Amino acid sequence: MKVSDYIADFLYSKGIKTIFGYQGGMITHVIDSIGNHKNIDYIQCYHEQTAALAAEGYAKETGNIGCAVSSSGPGVTNMMTGIADAYFDNVPVLYITGQVNTYEYKYDKPIRQQGFQEMEVASLVSPITKYAKLLDNAEEVPYELEKAFFMAFEGRKGPVLLDIPLNIQRGNINPDKCKHFQPTATKLGVPSIDTVLPLLEKAQHPMLLLGAGCNGQIEQTLIKELLNLWQIPVVTSLMGRSSLTEDYKYHMGMVGSYGNRSANMAISQADLLIVLGSRLDTRQTGARLDAFIPEATIIHVNEDINELESHRLPNRVKVHSKVDSFLRELISHLPSLHLPEMKVWHEFLKEIRSKYNQLCEITRFVDNKAPYVFVEALNSYTKPGDIVISDIGQNQMWVAQTIRLKDDMKYFTSGGLAPMGYAMPTAIGCAFASSAKNIYAICGDGAFHMSTQSLGVISQYKLPIKVVIMNNNCLGMINQFQRLYFDSRFYGTHPTGGFQNPSFEDMAKSYGLKYYKITEEDLTDKSLLEEIFNNKTCVIEYIINGFTSVCPKLEYDKPLSKPMPMLDEDEFNRAFSIFN
Ligand SMILES: Cc1ncc(C[n+]2csc(CCOP(=O)(O)OP(=O)(O)O)c2C)c(N)n1
Ligand SMILES: [Mg+2]
């Protein structure tokens, strides 16, 4: 059997029905076999970065593995942004890269390159993959595919890469005679939570922090079950943002450097924080680790032992466990626990939620409200089951702070690598993976410009994607930084600093896409918005005049409870007076 046909069959047997990629000489056999496979669609993505991120979107949406392919050399370097993104955000993706023929490959020769577009790949991507291998022996292909697939899901999920020379792709094997991989799963057993239970019984102000590890269906169901039994207040991380809808009474919002003020104020009063499936990075704790609930105990639940052991926060009880196993254990023990009542704690939180939620924040503190008003308007048009994806920059935080989730709605963004140009490719992957009727890809003008070739795929397949350009005519996130720390010298971020956008209207139209240009005034025109949001596929350019800010935003040396703009001391102290 031809190796490339075997690869296509294998991918289909693992439930992969769409594969994203970009053509090139060294991957032609693999793409030919995928294209010829009657049950797999090959999607030419017009940029390898688009393909790599689309495969991630596909994996996130299906809960299965995604797959992207590219040719050697520049094809691989273009894919690396997506590979790194999948690595930092724990997304299982199999990347298959073409390589020059084994007889052209330089191996250990002390030269830079022997074959045209040859590049050593496995070592290059090893820090951003869970497993990466050059397959220079056709007989090993079955074993390595099985191993790579296994590795992508083993423990903390992530990307894997197989680099396959052209002559191996076109070679032949007898799969029955090849070696196969025998997985030896290091399954995490049931966690011992005996040490944790007395902490729960002692806590007057317990709180739950939901991270990326809570986004799965199973975890979400268990969390709801837990909250039915125990009304413990909740905050989420950016990546755990869609693990719980905001209608839960004690959902305090998103925590962190750009978190909601309500969440950051609430968490500061917790005496016990149960962190589920989050690595507690500095975007959540703020850079002042010493000021992050120093008196509280943190129960840190994570399946990655290295995250538990390497973290710099001292006041943690480490629980090496998958989130679902921990939750099951916790739920089973709850009825026998004597948990302190939370009347005062709940009262305080209700007050904080009513005074410092994001809508209050916008009304009180945001000068240029236009971006937030748009997200608010979007909240009235999104429907259960929709997918909202935000890019990177201010737009990401406007959405994360303000979007309201409805049942089965998902919100995706990039947390670790945060590459501009994330939203449209990810939306493409989601569109091929799901039956969601509405997918919103919300981009900044900078990021849109950086990933415009994605419009080609969106238009070609008439994907149910509404692309929103939050056009503040600058690289807003960096521009806000320059206003804060660089005396408003706007190099590279603003028209006064040499930054210029093309006509997005012409761009959208050149791809044959329906295009709308709207401003804040148009947001009150219900029939116009109905018309726009009723489009299956379109580009919406939302013009934002003037400088824009994310609010609240934590300044570098401040504790989490005091984001900018800071409340005056009196008001701040009054907010916590219930405890005095
Ligand atoms: C590929 C890449 N380059 C640079 C950055 C650094 N960066 C983060 S946000 C940002 C500005 C984004 O501008 P825009 O897309 O217009 O979004 P806005 O902040 O204005 O909403 C930049 C340059 C990045 N995250 N990714
Ligand atoms: Mg911008």
XYZ file of C-alpha atoms and ligand atoms in Angstrom:
607
model
C 0.000 0.000 0.000
C 1.249 3.474 -0.817
C 2.401 5.226 2.356
C 0.543 8.471 1.660
C -2.704 6.488 1.141
C -2.058 4.714 4.417
C -1.650 8.098 6.124
C -4.968 9.370 4.727
C -6.765 6.185 5.831
C -5.215 6.459 9.268
C -6.332 10.083 9.677
C -9.864 9.217 8.675
C -9.898 6.278 11.081
C -9.188 8.803 13.837
C -12.257 10.823 12.939
C -10.554 13.545 10.916
C -12.792 14.608 8.054
C -11.207 17.913 7.077
C -7.521 18.603 6.644
C -6.110 22.078 6.192
C -2.954 22.839 4.308
C -0.940 24.544 1.640
C 0.527 22.835 -1.380
C 4.214 22.502 -2.132
C 6.491 20.053 -3.928
C 7.504 18.074 -0.883
C 3.974 17.384 0.409
C 2.324 16.551 -2.916
C 1.892 12.816 -2.307
C 0.247 13.299 1.077
C -2.105 15.966 -0.264
C -2.907 13.846 -3.304
C -3.905 10.914 -1.095
C -5.946 13.143 1.213
C -7.648 14.757 -1.772
C -8.402 11.353 -3.264
C -9.813 9.999 -0.031
C -13.567 9.792 -0.436
C -14.318 10.804 3.152
C -11.803 13.569 3.742
C -11.880 17.117 2.415
C -8.622 18.865 1.746
C -8.870 22.631 2.237
C -6.259 24.794 0.554
C -5.812 27.682 2.963
C -3.731 30.239 1.043
C -1.232 30.501 3.916
C 0.262 27.798 6.113
C -0.377 29.885 9.216
C -4.065 29.897 8.335
C -3.957 26.121 7.898
C -2.136 25.544 11.171
C -4.573 27.697 13.146
C -7.611 26.324 11.311
C -6.591 22.822 12.397
C -6.568 24.158 15.947
C -10.061 25.597 15.534
C -11.187 22.224 14.173
C -9.725 20.447 17.213
C -11.204 22.917 19.689
C -14.635 22.619 18.165
C -14.720 18.824 17.735
C -12.817 17.939 20.896
C -10.882 15.588 18.618
C -7.535 16.062 16.941
C -7.023 18.543 14.096
C -4.639 18.074 11.197
C -2.705 20.466 8.989
C -0.113 19.761 6.300
C 2.554 21.842 4.631
C 5.511 21.528 2.377
C 9.109 21.707 3.598
C 11.182 24.795 4.434
C 9.108 27.973 4.208
C 5.887 25.990 4.494
C 7.015 24.816 7.904
C 8.280 28.183 9.095
C 4.892 29.635 8.168
C 3.140 26.919 10.175
C 5.176 27.485 13.284
C 2.970 30.247 14.685
C 0.043 27.839 14.696
C 2.121 25.012 16.144
C 3.327 27.200 19.005
C -0.184 28.449 19.620
C -1.499 24.882 19.881
C 1.326 24.018 22.264
C 0.767 26.843 24.711
C -3.014 26.441 24.639
C -3.037 22.612 24.878
C -4.704 21.850 21.564
C -4.185 18.378 20.044
C -3.151 18.835 16.422
C -1.167 16.565 14.139
C 1.046 18.580 11.824
C 2.448 16.737 8.839
C 5.259 18.457 7.013
C 6.871 17.373 3.768
C 10.631 16.963 3.701
C 13.179 16.546 0.905
C 13.914 12.984 -0.220
C 16.031 11.033 2.242
C 18.796 10.762 -0.394
C 18.950 14.571 -0.581
C 18.775 15.198 3.143
C 21.999 16.415 4.707
C 21.669 14.471 7.967
C 24.838 15.119 10.025
C 26.931 16.783 7.324
C 28.350 20.090 8.603
C 26.631 22.088 5.865
C 23.589 24.294 6.061
C 21.474 22.640 3.454
C 21.773 19.959 0.796
C 18.304 19.718 -0.749
C 16.332 22.673 -2.047
C 14.031 23.979 0.732
C 15.503 21.451 3.105
C 15.347 22.430 6.737
C 15.746 20.403 9.875
C 12.274 20.460 11.352
C 11.953 18.054 14.274
C 14.602 19.791 16.376
C 13.286 23.209 15.409
C 9.791 22.469 16.658
C 10.746 20.255 19.583
C 10.258 23.041 22.181
C 6.739 23.715 20.861
C 5.458 20.179 20.290
C 4.843 17.178 22.508
C 6.454 14.914 19.952
C 8.224 15.591 16.658
C 9.948 13.079 14.411
C 11.559 12.795 11.000
C 10.151 9.647 9.402
C 12.901 8.371 7.144
C 11.850 4.753 7.139
C 8.545 3.843 5.511
C 8.102 0.761 7.724
C 7.932 3.049 10.770
C 5.042 5.129 9.472
C 2.202 3.147 11.140
C 4.013 3.059 14.469
C 4.846 6.752 14.390
C 1.349 7.837 13.362
C -0.138 5.832 16.212
C 2.417 7.164 18.652
C 1.947 10.768 17.543
C -1.820 10.472 17.852
C -1.450 8.971 21.312
C 1.000 11.653 22.419
C -1.291 14.465 21.317
C -3.881 13.342 23.892
C -1.676 11.856 26.584
C -1.848 13.936 29.773
C -1.912 17.602 28.934
C -2.912 17.800 25.290
C -0.876 19.479 22.596
C 0.501 19.392 19.069
C 2.677 16.708 17.493
C 4.540 16.799 14.195
C 5.673 14.205 11.694
C 8.192 15.306 9.085
C 7.935 12.980 6.095
C 10.398 12.960 3.182
C 8.860 12.792 -0.290
C 10.299 9.400 -1.163
C 8.816 7.959 2.039
C 5.402 9.395 1.144
C 5.460 7.692 -2.223
C 6.960 4.446 -0.905
C 5.030 1.261 -0.255
C 4.434 -0.723 2.908
C 2.566 -3.775 4.008
C 0.894 -2.432 7.146
C 0.395 -5.941 8.539
C 4.120 -6.469 8.542
C 4.910 -3.133 10.175
C 5.486 -2.545 13.854
C 2.593 -0.978 15.758
C 2.581 1.255 18.798
C 1.421 -0.140 22.119
C 0.267 2.738 24.282
C 1.136 2.607 27.931
C -1.086 5.331 29.263
C 0.053 6.919 32.478
C -3.484 7.431 33.658
C -3.926 9.777 36.556
C -5.918 7.870 39.143
C -8.526 9.246 41.491
C -6.896 12.118 43.363
C -6.659 11.933 47.087
C -8.539 14.938 48.347
C -8.395 14.104 52.049
C -6.049 17.004 52.685
C -8.360 19.319 50.805
C -11.614 18.574 52.641
C -10.716 20.182 56.004
C -9.734 23.328 54.115
C -13.217 23.533 52.650
C -14.771 23.163 56.092
C -12.620 25.986 57.418
C -13.088 28.455 54.583
C -15.333 31.442 55.231
C -14.738 32.946 51.786
C -14.168 30.135 49.329
C -13.943 30.814 45.625
C -13.529 28.774 42.465
C -11.275 29.822 39.595
C -12.165 28.069 36.345
C -9.388 27.765 33.773
C -9.006 26.271 30.311
C -9.225 22.775 31.799
C -12.907 23.424 32.549
C -14.069 24.029 28.996
C -14.972 20.433 28.094
C -18.581 19.258 28.121
C -17.933 16.842 30.981
C -16.236 19.469 33.125
C -18.966 22.010 32.466
C -21.651 19.541 33.515
C -19.770 18.640 36.685
C -19.263 22.302 37.548
C -22.999 22.916 37.238
C -23.616 19.916 39.460
C -21.192 21.248 42.043
C -22.743 24.717 42.004
C -26.176 23.213 42.577
C -24.870 21.625 45.744
C -22.629 24.411 46.906
C -23.073 28.053 45.883
C -19.390 28.761 45.852
C -18.567 32.003 44.041
C -16.743 31.713 40.740
C -14.251 33.645 38.674
C -12.796 32.460 35.377
C -9.504 32.959 33.642
C -9.433 34.306 30.087
C -9.077 30.764 28.749
C -11.777 29.400 31.036
C -14.081 32.222 30.048
C -16.673 30.012 28.367
C -16.787 27.262 30.979
C -19.773 28.825 32.784
C -22.548 31.175 31.705
C -22.838 34.449 33.585
C -26.360 33.761 34.806
C -24.925 31.916 37.806
C -25.680 34.301 40.677
C -22.174 34.307 42.065
C -20.267 34.415 38.795
C -18.016 37.388 39.440
C -16.502 37.598 35.975
C -13.086 37.147 34.463
C -10.080 37.648 36.683
C -6.673 38.980 35.723
C -4.732 41.906 34.293
C -7.629 42.764 32.011
C -10.216 41.046 34.162
C -13.493 42.523 35.319
C -13.178 44.769 38.346
C -15.886 42.740 40.120
C -13.827 39.560 39.759
C -10.562 41.136 40.829
C -12.096 42.791 43.859
C -13.930 39.634 44.837
C -10.932 37.353 44.579
C -8.915 39.659 46.818
C -11.208 38.693 49.713
C -11.101 34.927 49.174
C -9.551 32.891 51.959
C -9.631 29.732 49.881
C -9.216 29.637 46.126
C -9.803 26.385 44.284
C -8.036 26.686 40.943
C -9.303 24.196 38.393
C -7.341 23.565 35.223
C -5.452 26.818 35.141
C -1.746 27.396 35.429
C -2.267 30.696 37.240
C -0.002 32.659 34.990
C 0.820 36.290 35.635
C -2.001 37.468 33.371
C -4.296 36.117 36.099
C -2.382 36.870 39.248
C -0.881 40.186 38.159
C 2.883 40.657 38.210
C 2.806 41.313 41.977
C 2.674 37.692 43.087
C 3.293 38.809 46.665
C 0.014 40.732 46.538
C -2.078 37.896 45.101
C -4.280 36.752 48.014
C -1.243 36.223 50.266
C -3.329 35.167 53.280
C -5.438 32.666 51.381
C -4.864 29.010 50.691
C -4.898 27.999 47.057
C -5.914 24.493 46.088
C -4.214 24.164 42.752
C -5.667 21.374 40.635
C -3.768 20.640 37.449
C -2.996 17.563 35.390
C 0.475 18.854 34.554
C 2.785 18.128 37.462
C 5.372 20.541 36.089
C 2.967 23.453 36.285
C 2.225 22.527 39.885
C 5.858 22.142 40.860
C 7.267 25.112 38.987
C 4.818 27.764 40.062
C 6.201 30.586 42.165
C 3.163 31.119 44.389
C 3.982 29.510 47.726
C 0.563 29.248 49.381
C -0.699 26.358 47.241
C -1.888 22.875 48.090
C -1.062 20.945 44.929
C -3.511 18.408 43.573
C -2.173 16.478 40.617
C -5.395 15.526 38.907
C -7.593 15.929 35.906
C -10.329 18.454 36.558
C -13.168 15.981 36.027
C -11.765 13.409 38.470
C -11.244 16.094 41.086
C -14.763 17.415 40.627
C -16.280 13.942 40.895
C -14.417 13.332 44.132
C -15.374 16.705 45.513
C -19.041 16.248 44.629
C -19.133 12.815 46.227
C -17.707 14.185 49.499
C -19.765 17.366 49.709
C -22.848 15.918 51.434
C -20.758 14.728 54.371
C -18.949 18.036 54.884
C -19.821 20.724 57.387
C -19.375 23.777 55.234
C -19.621 27.211 56.846
C -22.608 29.193 55.689
C -21.771 32.004 53.282
C -24.432 34.636 53.958
C -22.081 37.569 54.502
C -19.759 36.426 51.745
C -22.668 36.149 49.315
C -24.028 39.527 50.321
C -20.681 41.156 49.743
C -20.352 39.529 46.350
C -23.816 40.535 45.250
C -22.976 44.111 46.096
C -19.647 43.950 44.272
C -21.271 42.353 41.245
C -23.953 45.006 41.090
C -21.527 47.926 41.443
C -18.426 46.812 39.611
C -19.645 44.680 36.739
C -18.426 45.496 33.247
C -21.453 47.572 32.276
C -20.899 49.837 35.304
C -17.230 49.984 34.380
C -18.033 51.175 30.875
C -20.538 53.768 32.077
C -18.266 55.118 34.772
C -14.766 54.882 33.445
C -14.534 54.400 29.695
C -14.071 57.647 27.742
C -14.401 56.206 24.276
C -17.249 53.748 24.701
C -17.642 52.849 21.017
C -15.879 49.459 21.158
C -17.769 48.298 24.212
C -21.081 49.505 22.824
C -20.503 47.262 19.826
C -19.883 44.174 21.954
C -22.998 45.035 23.950
C -24.991 45.265 20.718
C -23.555 41.936 19.621
C -24.780 40.452 22.906
C -28.337 41.142 21.755
C -27.868 39.253 18.506
C -25.832 36.196 19.463
C -27.806 33.015 19.905
C -27.315 29.816 21.880
C -24.808 27.619 20.112
C -22.965 30.478 18.427
C -19.192 30.656 18.454
C -17.400 33.917 19.152
C -13.697 34.172 18.497
C -11.647 37.216 19.280
C -8.250 38.059 17.911
C -5.443 39.628 19.916
C -5.185 43.145 21.243
C -7.744 45.511 22.681
C -10.495 43.799 20.684
C -9.715 40.564 22.513
C -10.185 42.174 25.890
C -13.251 44.216 24.917
C -14.884 40.956 23.931
C -13.598 38.866 26.845
C -14.683 41.480 29.388
C -18.096 42.146 27.894
C -19.446 39.184 25.931
C -22.350 37.324 27.528
C -22.538 33.627 26.934
C -25.725 31.839 26.099
C -26.301 28.098 26.327
C -23.769 26.063 24.372
C -22.131 29.225 23.162
C -18.383 29.074 22.893
C -15.763 31.736 23.123
C -12.306 31.011 21.771
C -9.199 33.122 21.904
C -5.476 32.593 22.193
C -4.035 32.801 25.678
C -0.397 31.747 25.605
C 1.138 32.809 22.305
C -1.514 35.347 21.337
C -0.615 35.772 17.670
C -2.369 38.537 15.779
C -4.313 36.948 12.959
C -5.743 34.205 15.164
C -9.470 34.818 14.775
C -10.269 34.222 11.100
C -8.231 31.008 10.672
C -9.651 29.588 13.895
C -13.144 30.479 12.721
C -12.460 28.572 9.493
C -11.494 25.457 11.446
C -14.616 25.755 13.605
C -16.820 26.247 10.556
C -15.648 22.997 8.978
C -16.008 21.164 12.266
C -19.400 22.197 13.501
C -22.991 22.883 12.711
C -22.870 26.286 14.414
C -24.933 28.670 12.354
C -23.118 31.790 13.409
C -19.422 32.144 13.954
C -18.122 35.601 14.757
C -14.455 36.278 14.057
C -13.699 39.561 15.773
C -10.442 41.148 14.675
C -8.556 44.352 15.154
C -7.672 46.267 12.000
C -4.028 45.289 12.458
C -4.789 41.594 12.814
C -7.294 41.609 9.957
C -4.652 43.077 7.674
C -2.214 40.409 8.835
C -4.492 37.492 7.978
C -6.560 38.668 5.036
C -5.889 35.602 2.924
C -8.299 33.789 5.237
C -11.055 35.698 3.447
C -10.316 33.508 0.439
C -11.364 30.348 2.284
C -14.328 32.019 3.990
C -15.635 33.278 0.671
C -14.860 30.164 -1.383
C -16.766 27.828 0.938
C -19.377 30.415 2.018
C -18.606 29.586 5.608
C -21.045 30.838 8.259
C -18.542 33.386 9.497
C -19.219 37.025 10.174
C -15.895 38.799 10.264
C -15.929 41.921 12.406
C -13.127 44.448 12.062
C -12.963 46.630 15.152
C -11.255 49.405 13.242
C -9.670 51.938 15.570
C -7.161 52.659 12.814
C -4.241 51.714 15.024
C -2.579 48.894 16.888
C -4.661 49.823 19.883
C -3.152 47.613 22.539
C 0.368 48.856 21.912
C -0.863 52.373 21.338
C -2.463 52.370 24.813
C 0.895 51.215 26.159
C 2.668 54.039 24.312
C 0.245 56.556 25.797
C 1.006 55.201 29.242
C 4.750 54.692 29.093
C 6.186 56.343 25.965
C 4.866 59.876 26.124
C 2.503 59.158 23.234
C 5.222 58.492 20.692
C 3.264 56.266 18.351
C 5.935 54.573 16.225
C 4.332 51.882 14.129
C 0.923 51.927 15.782
C -0.867 54.996 14.505
C -1.085 57.131 11.353
C 1.105 59.723 13.085
C 3.727 57.029 13.627
C 3.858 55.552 10.138
C 0.982 53.074 10.414
C -1.475 52.871 7.539
C -4.392 50.608 6.745
C -5.564 49.641 3.264
C -9.214 49.896 2.193
C -10.870 46.980 3.953
C -13.940 47.525 1.822
C -11.940 46.923 -1.355
C -10.318 43.900 0.222
C -13.588 42.294 1.279
C -15.135 43.016 -2.094
C -12.160 41.630 -3.969
C -12.924 38.305 -2.299
C -16.575 38.640 -3.318
C -17.742 39.094 0.248
C -20.661 41.154 1.395
C -19.339 44.167 3.254
C -20.838 46.659 5.714
C -19.282 49.753 7.193
C -20.959 50.890 10.402
C -20.324 53.345 13.198
C -21.587 53.702 16.758
C -24.624 55.676 15.562
C -25.749 52.720 13.428
C -25.955 50.447 16.447
C -29.336 51.878 17.376
C -30.725 50.985 13.945
C -32.270 47.621 14.732
C -33.371 46.788 11.225
C -29.900 47.471 9.869
C -28.313 45.268 12.529
C -30.892 42.530 11.885
C -30.023 42.664 8.216
C -26.295 42.552 8.894
C -26.357 39.769 11.451
C -28.762 37.734 9.350
C -26.100 37.348 6.693
C -24.522 33.950 6.730
C -21.189 35.304 5.573
C -20.031 38.900 5.595
C -17.400 41.400 6.649
C -18.469 44.140 9.053
C -16.111 47.058 9.446
C -16.909 48.919 12.628
C -15.336 52.350 12.541
C -14.087 53.587 15.893
C -12.916 57.175 16.024
C -10.420 58.462 18.544
C -8.075 56.664 20.902
C -9.329 53.522 22.575
C -8.576 51.886 25.895
C -9.209 48.622 27.655
C -10.813 49.179 30.981
C -10.157 47.969 33.595
C -6.479 47.301 33.064
C -3.952 46.451 35.689
C -0.776 48.477 35.766
C 2.430 46.578 36.208
C 3.204 47.184 39.871
C -0.323 47.234 41.249
C -2.197 44.524 43.142
C -4.994 42.809 41.268
C -7.754 44.451 43.316
C -6.663 47.898 42.153
C -6.892 48.044 38.374
C -6.823 51.327 36.479
C -8.575 53.628 36.774
C -8.236 53.237 40.495
C -11.186 53.772 42.804
C -10.543 56.473 45.349
C -9.379 55.063 48.673
C -12.661 55.860 50.401
C -14.772 54.006 47.913
C -12.309 51.135 47.810
C -12.366 50.705 51.589
C -16.117 51.092 51.773
C -16.529 48.241 49.319
C -14.909 45.897 51.835
C -16.434 47.437 54.989
C -18.873 44.542 55.440
C -15.997 42.512 56.839
C -14.888 45.108 59.375
C 1.972 38.345 15.284
C 1.965 39.358 16.361
N 2.732 40.464 16.250
C 2.719 41.394 17.241
C 1.950 41.237 18.348
C 1.966 42.278 19.459
N 0.647 42.912 19.569
C -0.259 42.532 20.492
S -1.697 43.352 20.368
C -1.127 44.278 19.091
C -2.001 45.321 18.443
C -3.122 44.732 17.687
O -3.721 45.739 16.879
P -5.126 45.475 16.243
O -5.152 44.167 15.560
O -5.528 46.641 15.430
O -6.057 45.325 17.526
P -6.453 46.442 18.611
O -5.507 46.319 19.753
O -6.392 47.777 17.959
O -7.833 46.048 19.015
C 0.191 43.937 18.763
C 0.983 44.585 17.722
C 1.192 40.042 18.427
N 0.441 39.749 19.480
N 1.203 39.152 17.423
Mg -6.700 48.278 15.963
